[in-house]
Amino acid sequence: SKLEPEQSNVSKSTLSTEKSSESPLEDSEEKLSAEESKDRNLPDAQSSLGLWGDSRGEDELSPEEIQMFEQENQRLVGEMNNLFDEVRQIEGKVVEISRLQEIFTEKVLQQETDIDNIHQLVVGATENIKEGNEDIREAIKNNAGFRVWILFFLVMCSFSLLFLDWYDN
């Protein structure tokens, strides 16, 4: 009965929006009658609820119902204890994860410093290799110049020996 006025009120309100241009006086009368019926049904529902709530007390429960409620209470207490134990386990796991995450963060920071050191060493090694390549090029040039001087000396010695041999004859 409580839902019927609302449904009729909703249907009347949808109809009233459609008919609003046709009959505004009828709409207002319908709204007033719907509100009055709603107000009448509200105390009826409250009085019936009050009678239902007062008619049945705890002392009227049968022993079977009491036993059934106790069993259900025991089952619920057991479930709650199991849930509490699971929450404790999860809490311990979360704490462990937090500790491991802190260790992971520390290791990442250590790796960052190690990577920076390695980068500096690689840059230094690259510069040393460039300097070494330049020294090798210079040594090759010096060695080539030295070979030219030795070759020139040997050629001059050979011509000197040939000249002395020709002069001696």
CSV table of N, CA and C in Angstrom, one decimal:
chain,number,residue,atom,x,y,z
A,1,SER,N,0.8,-1.2,0.0
A,1,SER,CA,0.0,0.0,0.0
A,1,SER,C,0.9,1.3,0.0
A,2,LYS,N,2.1,1.1,0.6
A,2,LYS,CA,2.9,2.3,0.6
A,2,LYS,C,3.5,2.6,-0.7
A,3,LEU,N,3.7,1.6,-1.5
A,3,LEU,CA,4.3,1.8,-2.9
A,3,LEU,C,3.2,2.3,-3.9
A,4,GLU,N,2.0,1.9,-3.7
A,4,GLU,CA,1.0,2.2,-4.7
A,4,GLU,C,0.8,3.7,-4.9
A,5,PRO,N,0.7,4.5,-3.8
A,5,PRO,CA,0.6,6.0,-4.0
A,5,PRO,C,1.8,6.6,-4.8
A,6,GLU,N,2.9,6.1,-4.4
A,6,GLU,CA,4.1,6.6,-5.1
A,6,GLU,C,4.1,6.3,-6.6
A,7,GLN,N,3.7,5.0,-6.9
A,7,GLN,CA,3.6,4.6,-8.3
A,7,GLN,C,2.5,5.4,-9.0
A,8,SER,N,1.4,5.6,-8.4
A,8,SER,CA,0.3,6.3,-9.0
A,8,SER,C,0.7,7.8,-9.1
A,9,ASN,N,1.4,8.3,-8.0
A,9,ASN,CA,1.9,9.7,-8.0
A,9,ASN,C,2.9,9.9,-9.2
A,10,VAL,N,3.8,8.9,-9.4
A,10,VAL,CA,4.8,9.0,-10.5
A,10,VAL,C,4.0,8.9,-11.8
A,11,SER,N,3.1,8.0,-11.9
A,11,SER,CA,2.4,7.9,-13.2
A,11,SER,C,1.5,9.2,-13.4
A,12,LYS,N,0.9,9.7,-12.3
A,12,LYS,CA,0.1,10.9,-12.5
A,12,LYS,C,1.0,12.1,-12.8
A,13,SER,N,2.2,12.1,-12.2
A,13,SER,CA,3.1,13.2,-12.5
A,13,SER,C,3.6,13.2,-14.0
A,14,THR,N,3.8,12.0,-14.5
A,14,THR,CA,4.2,11.9,-15.9
A,14,THR,C,3.1,12.3,-16.8
A,15,LEU,N,1.8,11.9,-16.4
A,15,LEU,CA,0.7,12.2,-17.1
A,15,LEU,C,0.4,13.7,-17.0
A,16,SER,N,0.7,14.3,-15.8
A,16,SER,CA,0.4,15.7,-15.6
A,16,SER,C,1.3,16.6,-16.5
A,17,THR,N,2.6,16.1,-16.7
A,17,THR,CA,3.5,16.9,-17.5
A,17,THR,C,3.0,16.9,-19.0
A,18,GLU,N,2.4,15.8,-19.3
A,18,GLU,CA,1.9,15.7,-20.7
A,18,GLU,C,0.6,16.5,-20.8
A,19,LYS,N,-0.2,16.6,-19.8
A,19,LYS,CA,-1.5,17.3,-19.9
A,19,LYS,C,-1.4,18.7,-19.3
A,20,SER,N,-0.2,19.2,-18.9
A,20,SER,CA,-0.1,20.5,-18.3
A,20,SER,C,-0.7,21.6,-19.1
A,21,SER,N,-0.6,21.5,-20.4
A,21,SER,CA,-1.1,22.6,-21.2
A,21,SER,C,-2.6,22.5,-21.3
A,22,GLU,N,-3.2,21.3,-21.1
A,22,GLU,CA,-4.6,21.1,-21.3
A,22,GLU,C,-5.4,21.5,-20.0
A,23,SER,N,-5.0,21.0,-18.8
A,23,SER,CA,-5.9,21.2,-17.6
A,23,SER,C,-5.0,21.4,-16.4
A,24,PRO,N,-4.6,22.6,-16.1
A,24,PRO,CA,-3.8,22.8,-14.9
A,24,PRO,C,-4.6,22.7,-13.6
A,25,LEU,N,-5.9,22.9,-13.6
A,25,LEU,CA,-6.7,22.7,-12.4
A,25,LEU,C,-6.8,21.2,-12.0
A,26,GLU,N,-7.0,20.4,-13.0
A,26,GLU,CA,-7.1,18.9,-12.7
A,26,GLU,C,-5.8,18.4,-12.2
A,27,ASP,N,-4.6,18.9,-12.7
A,27,ASP,CA,-3.3,18.4,-12.2
A,27,ASP,C,-3.1,18.7,-10.7
A,28,SER,N,-3.5,19.9,-10.3
A,28,SER,CA,-3.3,20.3,-8.9
A,28,SER,C,-4.2,19.5,-8.0
A,29,GLU,N,-5.4,19.2,-8.5
A,29,GLU,CA,-6.3,18.3,-7.7
A,29,GLU,C,-5.8,16.9,-7.5
A,30,GLU,N,-5.2,16.4,-8.6
A,30,GLU,CA,-4.7,15.0,-8.6
A,30,GLU,C,-3.5,15.0,-7.6
A,31,LYS,N,-2.6,16.0,-7.6
A,31,LYS,CA,-1.5,16.1,-6.8
A,31,LYS,C,-1.9,16.1,-5.3
A,32,LEU,N,-2.9,16.9,-5.0
A,32,LEU,CA,-3.4,17.0,-3.6
A,32,LEU,C,-4.0,15.7,-3.2
A,33,SER,N,-4.8,15.0,-4.0
A,33,SER,CA,-5.4,13.8,-3.6
A,33,SER,C,-4.3,12.7,-3.4
A,34,ALA,N,-3.2,12.7,-4.2
A,34,ALA,CA,-2.1,11.8,-4.1
A,34,ALA,C,-1.4,12.0,-2.8
A,35,GLU,N,-1.2,13.3,-2.4
A,35,GLU,CA,-0.4,13.6,-1.2
A,35,GLU,C,-1.3,13.2,0.0
A,36,GLU,N,-2.6,13.4,-0.1
A,36,GLU,CA,-3.5,13.1,1.1
A,36,GLU,C,-3.5,11.5,1.3
A,37,SER,N,-3.5,10.8,0.2
A,37,SER,CA,-3.6,9.3,0.3
A,37,SER,C,-2.2,8.8,0.8
A,38,LYS,N,-1.2,9.5,0.4
A,38,LYS,CA,0.2,9.1,0.9
A,38,LYS,C,0.3,9.4,2.4
A,39,ASP,N,-0.2,10.5,2.9
A,39,ASP,CA,-0.2,10.9,4.3
A,39,ASP,C,-1.1,9.9,5.1
A,40,ARG,N,-2.2,9.4,4.5
A,40,ARG,CA,-3.0,8.5,5.2
A,40,ARG,C,-2.4,7.1,5.4
A,41,ASN,N,-1.7,6.7,4.3
A,41,ASN,CA,-1.1,5.4,4.3
A,41,ASN,C,0.2,5.3,5.2
A,42,LEU,N,0.8,6.4,5.4
A,42,LEU,CA,2.0,6.5,6.3
A,42,LEU,C,1.7,6.1,7.7
A,43,PRO,N,0.7,6.7,8.4
A,43,PRO,CA,0.4,6.2,9.8
A,43,PRO,C,0.0,4.8,9.8
A,44,ASP,N,-0.8,4.3,8.8
A,44,ASP,CA,-1.2,2.9,8.7
A,44,ASP,C,0.0,2.0,8.7
A,45,ALA,N,1.0,2.4,7.9
A,45,ALA,CA,2.2,1.5,7.8
A,45,ALA,C,2.9,1.5,9.1
A,46,GLN,N,3.0,2.7,9.7
A,46,GLN,CA,3.8,2.8,11.0
A,46,GLN,C,3.0,2.0,12.1
A,47,SER,N,1.7,2.1,12.1
A,47,SER,CA,1.0,1.3,13.2
A,47,SER,C,1.1,-0.2,12.9
A,48,SER,N,1.0,-0.6,11.7
A,48,SER,CA,1.2,-2.0,11.4
A,48,SER,C,2.6,-2.5,11.8
A,49,LEU,N,3.6,-1.7,11.5
A,49,LEU,CA,5.0,-2.0,11.8
A,49,LEU,C,5.1,-2.1,13.3
A,50,GLY,N,4.5,-1.2,14.1
A,50,GLY,CA,4.6,-1.2,15.5
A,50,GLY,C,3.9,-2.4,16.1
A,51,LEU,N,2.8,-2.8,15.5
A,51,LEU,CA,2.2,-4.0,16.0
A,51,LEU,C,3.0,-5.3,15.7
A,52,TRP,N,3.6,-5.3,14.6
A,52,TRP,CA,4.5,-6.4,14.2
A,52,TRP,C,5.7,-6.5,15.1
A,53,GLY,N,6.3,-5.3,15.3
A,53,GLY,CA,7.5,-5.3,16.1
A,53,GLY,C,7.2,-5.6,17.6
A,54,ASP,N,6.0,-5.2,18.1
A,54,ASP,CA,5.7,-5.5,19.5
A,54,ASP,C,5.1,-6.9,19.7
A,55,SER,N,4.6,-7.5,18.7
A,55,SER,CA,3.9,-8.8,18.9
A,55,SER,C,4.9,-9.9,19.2
A,56,ARG,N,6.1,-9.8,18.9
A,56,ARG,CA,7.0,-10.9,19.0
A,56,ARG,C,8.2,-10.5,19.8
A,57,GLY,N,8.4,-11.1,21.0
A,57,GLY,CA,9.5,-10.7,21.9
A,57,GLY,C,10.6,-11.9,21.9
A,58,GLU,N,11.6,-11.6,22.7
A,58,GLU,CA,12.7,-12.6,22.8
A,58,GLU,C,12.2,-13.9,23.6
A,59,ASP,N,11.3,-13.7,24.6
A,59,ASP,CA,10.9,-14.8,25.4
A,59,ASP,C,9.9,-15.7,24.7
A,60,GLU,N,9.5,-15.4,23.4
A,60,GLU,CA,8.7,-16.3,22.7
A,60,GLU,C,9.5,-17.2,21.7
A,61,LEU,N,10.8,-17.2,21.8
A,61,LEU,CA,11.6,-18.0,20.9
A,61,LEU,C,11.6,-19.4,21.4
A,62,SER,N,11.5,-20.4,20.4
A,62,SER,CA,11.5,-21.8,20.8
A,62,SER,C,13.0,-22.2,21.1
A,63,PRO,N,13.2,-23.3,21.8
A,63,PRO,CA,14.5,-23.8,22.1
A,63,PRO,C,15.2,-24.2,20.8
A,64,GLU,N,14.5,-24.6,19.8
A,64,GLU,CA,15.2,-25.0,18.5
A,64,GLU,C,15.7,-23.7,17.8
A,65,GLU,N,14.9,-22.6,17.9
A,65,GLU,CA,15.4,-21.4,17.3
A,65,GLU,C,16.6,-20.8,18.1
A,66,ILE,N,16.5,-20.9,19.4
A,66,ILE,CA,17.7,-20.5,20.2
A,66,ILE,C,18.9,-21.3,19.9
A,67,GLN,N,18.8,-22.6,19.7
A,67,GLN,CA,19.9,-23.4,19.4
A,67,GLN,C,20.4,-23.1,18.0
A,68,MET,N,19.5,-22.8,17.1
A,68,MET,CA,19.9,-22.5,15.7
A,68,MET,C,20.6,-21.1,15.7
A,69,PHE,N,20.2,-20.2,16.5
A,69,PHE,CA,20.8,-18.9,16.6
A,69,PHE,C,22.2,-19.0,17.2
A,70,GLU,N,22.3,-19.9,18.3
A,70,GLU,CA,23.6,-20.1,18.9
A,70,GLU,C,24.6,-20.7,17.9
A,71,GLN,N,24.1,-21.7,17.2
A,71,GLN,CA,25.0,-22.3,16.2
A,71,GLN,C,25.4,-21.3,15.1
A,72,GLU,N,24.5,-20.5,14.7
A,72,GLU,CA,24.8,-19.4,13.7
A,72,GLU,C,25.8,-18.4,14.3
A,73,ASN,N,25.6,-18.1,15.6
A,73,ASN,CA,26.6,-17.2,16.2
A,73,ASN,C,27.9,-17.8,16.3
A,74,GLN,N,28.0,-19.1,16.7
A,74,GLN,CA,29.3,-19.7,16.8
A,74,GLN,C,30.0,-19.8,15.4
A,75,ARG,N,29.2,-20.1,14.4
A,75,ARG,CA,29.7,-20.1,13.0
A,75,ARG,C,30.3,-18.7,12.6
A,76,LEU,N,29.5,-17.7,12.9
A,76,LEU,CA,29.9,-16.3,12.6
A,76,LEU,C,31.1,-15.9,13.4
A,77,VAL,N,31.2,-16.3,14.7
A,77,VAL,CA,32.4,-16.0,15.5
A,77,VAL,C,33.6,-16.7,14.9
A,78,GLY,N,33.4,-18.0,14.4
A,78,GLY,CA,34.5,-18.7,13.8
A,78,GLY,C,35.0,-18.0,12.5
A,79,GLU,N,34.0,-17.6,11.7
A,79,GLU,CA,34.4,-16.9,10.5
A,79,GLU,C,35.1,-15.6,10.8
A,80,MET,N,34.6,-14.9,11.8
A,80,MET,CA,35.3,-13.6,12.1
A,80,MET,C,36.7,-13.8,12.6
A,81,ASN,N,36.9,-14.9,13.4
A,81,ASN,CA,38.3,-15.2,13.9
A,81,ASN,C,39.1,-15.6,12.7
A,82,ASN,N,38.6,-16.4,11.7
A,82,ASN,CA,39.4,-16.7,10.5
A,82,ASN,C,39.7,-15.4,9.7
A,83,LEU,N,38.7,-14.5,9.6
A,83,LEU,CA,39.0,-13.3,8.9
A,83,LEU,C,40.0,-12.5,9.6
A,84,PHE,N,40.0,-12.4,11.0
A,84,PHE,CA,40.9,-11.7,11.7
A,84,PHE,C,42.3,-12.3,11.6
A,85,ASP,N,42.4,-13.6,11.5
A,85,ASP,CA,43.7,-14.2,11.3
A,85,ASP,C,44.3,-13.9,9.9
A,86,GLU,N,43.4,-13.9,8.9
A,86,GLU,CA,43.8,-13.6,7.6
A,86,GLU,C,44.2,-12.2,7.5
A,87,VAL,N,43.6,-11.3,8.2
A,87,VAL,CA,44.0,-9.8,8.2
A,87,VAL,C,45.3,-9.7,8.8
A,88,ARG,N,45.6,-10.4,9.9
A,88,ARG,CA,46.9,-10.4,10.5
A,88,ARG,C,48.0,-10.9,9.6
A,89,GLN,N,47.7,-12.0,8.9
A,89,GLN,CA,48.7,-12.5,7.9
A,89,GLN,C,48.9,-11.5,6.8
A,90,ILE,N,47.9,-10.9,6.3
A,90,ILE,CA,48.0,-9.9,5.2
A,90,ILE,C,48.8,-8.7,5.7
A,91,GLU,N,48.5,-8.3,7.0
A,91,GLU,CA,49.2,-7.2,7.6
A,91,GLU,C,50.7,-7.5,7.7
A,92,GLY,N,51.1,-8.7,8.1
A,92,GLY,CA,52.5,-9.1,8.1
A,92,GLY,C,53.1,-9.1,6.8
A,93,LYS,N,52.3,-9.6,5.8
A,93,LYS,CA,52.9,-9.6,4.4
A,93,LYS,C,53.1,-8.2,3.9
A,94,VAL,N,52.2,-7.2,4.2
A,94,VAL,CA,52.3,-5.9,3.8
A,94,VAL,C,53.6,-5.2,4.5
A,95,VAL,N,53.8,-5.5,5.7
A,95,VAL,CA,55.0,-5.0,6.4
A,95,VAL,C,56.2,-5.6,5.8
A,96,GLU,N,56.2,-6.8,5.4
A,96,GLU,CA,57.3,-7.5,4.8
A,96,GLU,C,57.6,-6.8,3.4
A,97,ILE,N,56.5,-6.6,2.7
A,97,ILE,CA,56.6,-5.9,1.4
A,97,ILE,C,57.2,-4.5,1.5
A,98,SER,N,56.8,-3.8,2.5
A,98,SER,CA,57.3,-2.5,2.8
A,98,SER,C,58.8,-2.5,3.1
A,99,ARG,N,59.2,-3.5,3.9
A,99,ARG,CA,60.6,-3.6,4.3
A,99,ARG,C,61.4,-4.0,3.0
A,100,LEU,N,60.9,-4.9,2.2
A,100,LEU,CA,61.6,-5.2,1.0
A,100,LEU,C,61.7,-4.1,0.0
A,101,GLN,N,60.6,-3.3,0.0
A,101,GLN,CA,60.6,-2.1,-0.9
A,101,GLN,C,61.7,-1.1,-0.5
A,102,GLU,N,61.8,-0.9,0.9
A,102,GLU,CA,62.9,0.0,1.3
A,102,GLU,C,64.3,-0.5,1.0
A,103,ILE,N,64.5,-1.8,1.1
A,103,ILE,CA,65.8,-2.4,0.7
A,103,ILE,C,66.0,-2.2,-0.8
A,104,PHE,N,64.9,-2.4,-1.6
A,104,PHE,CA,65.0,-2.3,-3.0
A,104,PHE,C,65.4,-0.8,-3.4
A,105,THR,N,64.8,0.1,-2.7
A,105,THR,CA,65.1,1.6,-2.9
A,105,THR,C,66.5,1.9,-2.6
A,106,GLU,N,67.0,1.3,-1.5
A,106,GLU,CA,68.4,1.5,-1.1
A,106,GLU,C,69.4,0.9,-2.2
A,107,LYS,N,69.1,-0.3,-2.6
A,107,LYS,CA,69.9,-0.9,-3.7
A,107,LYS,C,69.9,-0.1,-5.0
A,108,VAL,N,68.7,0.5,-5.3
A,108,VAL,CA,68.6,1.3,-6.5
A,108,VAL,C,69.5,2.5,-6.4
A,109,LEU,N,69.4,3.1,-5.2
A,109,LEU,CA,70.3,4.3,-5.0
A,109,LEU,C,71.8,4.0,-5.1
A,110,GLN,N,72.1,2.8,-4.5
A,110,GLN,CA,73.5,2.4,-4.6
A,110,GLN,C,73.9,2.1,-6.0
A,111,GLN,N,73.0,1.5,-6.8
A,111,GLN,CA,73.3,1.3,-8.2
A,111,GLN,C,73.5,2.6,-9.0
A,112,GLU,N,72.7,3.6,-8.6
A,112,GLU,CA,72.8,4.9,-9.2
A,112,GLU,C,74.2,5.5,-9.1
A,113,THR,N,74.7,5.4,-7.8
A,113,THR,CA,76.1,5.9,-7.6
A,113,THR,C,77.1,5.1,-8.3
A,114,ASP,N,76.9,3.8,-8.3
A,114,ASP,CA,77.8,2.9,-9.1
A,114,ASP,C,77.8,3.2,-10.5
A,115,ILE,N,76.6,3.4,-11.1
A,115,ILE,CA,76.5,3.7,-12.5
A,115,ILE,C,77.2,5.1,-12.8
A,116,ASP,N,77.0,6.0,-12.0
A,116,ASP,CA,77.7,7.3,-12.2
A,116,ASP,C,79.2,7.1,-12.1
A,117,ASN,N,79.8,6.3,-11.2
A,117,ASN,CA,81.2,6.0,-11.2
A,117,ASN,C,81.7,5.3,-12.4
A,118,ILE,N,80.9,4.4,-12.9
A,118,ILE,CA,81.3,3.6,-14.1
A,118,ILE,C,81.3,4.6,-15.3
A,119,HIS,N,80.3,5.5,-15.3
A,119,HIS,CA,80.2,6.4,-16.4
A,119,HIS,C,81.5,7.3,-16.5
A,120,GLN,N,81.9,7.8,-15.3
A,120,GLN,CA,83.1,8.6,-15.2
A,120,GLN,C,84.3,7.8,-15.6
A,121,LEU,N,84.4,6.6,-15.2
A,121,LEU,CA,85.5,5.7,-15.6
A,121,LEU,C,85.5,5.5,-17.1
A,122,VAL,N,84.4,5.3,-17.7
A,122,VAL,CA,84.3,5.1,-19.1
A,122,VAL,C,84.7,6.3,-19.9
A,123,VAL,N,84.3,7.5,-19.4
A,123,VAL,CA,84.7,8.7,-20.0
A,123,VAL,C,86.2,8.9,-20.0
A,124,GLY,N,86.7,8.6,-18.8
A,124,GLY,CA,88.2,8.7,-18.6
A,124,GLY,C,88.9,7.8,-19.5
A,125,ALA,N,88.4,6.5,-19.6
A,125,ALA,CA,89.1,5.5,-20.4
A,125,ALA,C,89.0,5.9,-21.9
A,126,THR,N,87.9,6.5,-22.3
A,126,THR,CA,87.8,7.0,-23.7
A,126,THR,C,88.8,8.1,-24.0
A,127,GLU,N,89.0,9.0,-23.0
A,127,GLU,CA,90.0,10.1,-23.2
A,127,GLU,C,91.4,9.5,-23.3
A,128,ASN,N,91.7,8.5,-22.4
A,128,ASN,CA,93.0,7.9,-22.4
A,128,ASN,C,93.2,7.2,-23.7
A,129,ILE,N,92.2,6.5,-24.3
A,129,ILE,CA,92.4,5.8,-25.6
A,129,ILE,C,92.7,6.8,-26.7
A,130,LYS,N,92.0,8.0,-26.7
A,130,LYS,CA,92.2,9.0,-27.7
A,130,LYS,C,93.7,9.5,-27.6
A,131,GLU,N,94.1,9.8,-26.3
A,131,GLU,CA,95.5,10.2,-26.2
A,131,GLU,C,96.5,9.1,-26.6
A,132,GLY,N,96.2,7.9,-26.3
A,132,GLY,CA,97.1,6.8,-26.7
A,132,GLY,C,97.1,6.7,-28.2
A,133,ASN,N,96.0,6.8,-28.9
A,133,ASN,CA,96.0,6.8,-30.4
A,133,ASN,C,96.8,7.9,-31.0
A,134,GLU,N,96.7,9.1,-30.4
A,134,GLU,CA,97.5,10.3,-30.8
A,134,GLU,C,99.0,10.0,-30.6
A,135,ASP,N,99.4,9.4,-29.5
A,135,ASP,CA,100.8,9.1,-29.2
A,135,ASP,C,101.3,8.0,-30.2
A,136,ILE,N,100.4,7.1,-30.5
A,136,ILE,CA,100.8,6.0,-31.5
A,136,ILE,C,101.1,6.7,-32.9
A,137,ARG,N,100.2,7.6,-33.3
A,137,ARG,CA,100.4,8.3,-34.6
A,137,ARG,C,101.7,9.0,-34.6
A,138,GLU,N,101.9,9.7,-33.5
A,138,GLU,CA,103.2,10.5,-33.4
A,138,GLU,C,104.4,9.6,-33.4
A,139,ALA,N,104.3,8.4,-32.8
A,139,ALA,CA,105.4,7.5,-32.8
A,139,ALA,C,105.6,6.9,-34.2
A,140,ILE,N,104.5,6.6,-34.9
A,140,ILE,CA,104.6,6.1,-36.3
A,140,ILE,C,105.3,7.2,-37.1
A,141,LYS,N,104.9,8.5,-37.0
A,141,LYS,CA,105.6,9.5,-37.7
A,141,LYS,C,107.0,9.6,-37.4
A,142,ASN,N,107.3,9.6,-36.1
A,142,ASN,CA,108.8,9.7,-35.7
A,142,ASN,C,109.5,8.5,-36.2
A,143,ASN,N,108.9,7.3,-36.1
A,143,ASN,CA,109.6,6.1,-36.6
A,143,ASN,C,109.8,6.2,-38.1
A,144,ALA,N,108.9,6.7,-38.9
A,144,ALA,CA,109.1,6.9,-40.3
A,144,ALA,C,110.2,7.9,-40.6
A,145,GLY,N,110.2,8.9,-39.9
A,145,GLY,CA,111.3,9.9,-40.0
A,145,GLY,C,112.7,9.3,-39.7
A,146,PHE,N,112.7,8.5,-38.7
A,146,PHE,CA,114.0,7.8,-38.3
A,146,PHE,C,114.4,6.8,-39.4
A,147,ARG,N,113.5,6.1,-40.0
A,147,ARG,CA,113.8,5.2,-41.1
A,147,ARG,C,114.4,6.0,-42.3
A,148,VAL,N,113.7,7.2,-42.5
A,148,VAL,CA,114.3,8.0,-43.6
A,148,VAL,C,115.7,8.4,-43.4
A,149,TRP,N,116.0,8.8,-42.2
A,149,TRP,CA,117.4,9.2,-41.8
A,149,TRP,C,118.3,8.0,-41.9
A,150,ILE,N,117.9,6.8,-41.5
A,150,ILE,CA,118.8,5.6,-41.5
A,150,ILE,C,119.0,5.3,-43.0
A,151,LEU,N,118.0,5.3,-43.8
A,151,LEU,CA,118.1,5.0,-45.2
A,151,LEU,C,119.0,6.0,-45.9
A,152,PHE,N,118.8,7.3,-45.6
A,152,PHE,CA,119.7,8.3,-46.1
A,152,PHE,C,121.1,8.1,-45.7
A,153,PHE,N,121.3,7.8,-44.4
A,153,PHE,CA,122.7,7.5,-44.0
A,153,PHE,C,123.3,6.3,-44.7
A,154,LEU,N,122.5,5.2,-44.9
A,154,LEU,CA,123.0,4.0,-45.6
A,154,LEU,C,123.3,4.3,-47.1
A,155,VAL,N,122.5,5.1,-47.7
A,155,VAL,CA,122.7,5.5,-49.1
A,155,VAL,C,124.0,6.3,-49.2
A,156,MET,N,124.2,7.3,-48.3
A,156,MET,CA,125.4,8.1,-48.3
A,156,MET,C,126.6,7.3,-48.0
A,157,CYS,N,126.5,6.3,-47.1
A,157,CYS,CA,127.7,5.5,-46.8
A,157,CYS,C,128.0,4.7,-48.1
A,158,SER,N,127.0,4.2,-48.7
A,158,SER,CA,127.2,3.4,-50.0
A,158,SER,C,127.9,4.2,-51.0
A,159,PHE,N,127.4,5.5,-51.2
A,159,PHE,CA,128.0,6.3,-52.2
A,159,PHE,C,129.4,6.7,-51.8
A,160,SER,N,129.7,6.9,-50.5
A,160,SER,CA,131.0,7.2,-50.0
A,160,SER,C,132.0,6.0,-50.3
A,161,LEU,N,131.5,4.8,-50.1
A,161,LEU,CA,132.3,3.6,-50.4
A,161,LEU,C,132.6,3.5,-51.9
A,162,LEU,N,131.6,3.7,-52.7
A,162,LEU,CA,131.7,3.7,-54.1
A,162,LEU,C,132.7,4.8,-54.6
A,163,PHE,N,132.6,6.0,-54.0
A,163,PHE,CA,133.5,7.1,-54.4
A,163,PHE,C,134.9,6.7,-54.0
A,164,LEU,N,135.1,6.2,-52.8
A,164,LEU,CA,136.4,5.9,-52.3
A,164,LEU,C,137.0,4.7,-53.1
A,165,ASP,N,136.2,3.8,-53.5
A,165,ASP,CA,136.6,2.7,-54.3
A,165,ASP,C,137.1,3.2,-55.7
A,166,TRP,N,136.3,4.1,-56.3
A,166,TRP,CA,136.6,4.6,-57.6
A,166,TRP,C,137.9,5.5,-57.5
A,167,TYR,N,138.0,6.3,-56.4
A,167,TYR,CA,139.2,7.1,-56.2
A,167,TYR,C,140.4,6.3,-55.9
A,168,ASP,N,140.3,5.2,-55.3
A,168,ASP,CA,141.4,4.4,-55.0
A,168,ASP,C,141.9,3.7,-56.3
A,169,ASN,N,141.1,3.4,-57.2
A,169,ASN,CA,141.5,2.8,-58.5
A,169,ASN,C,142.1,3.7,-59.4
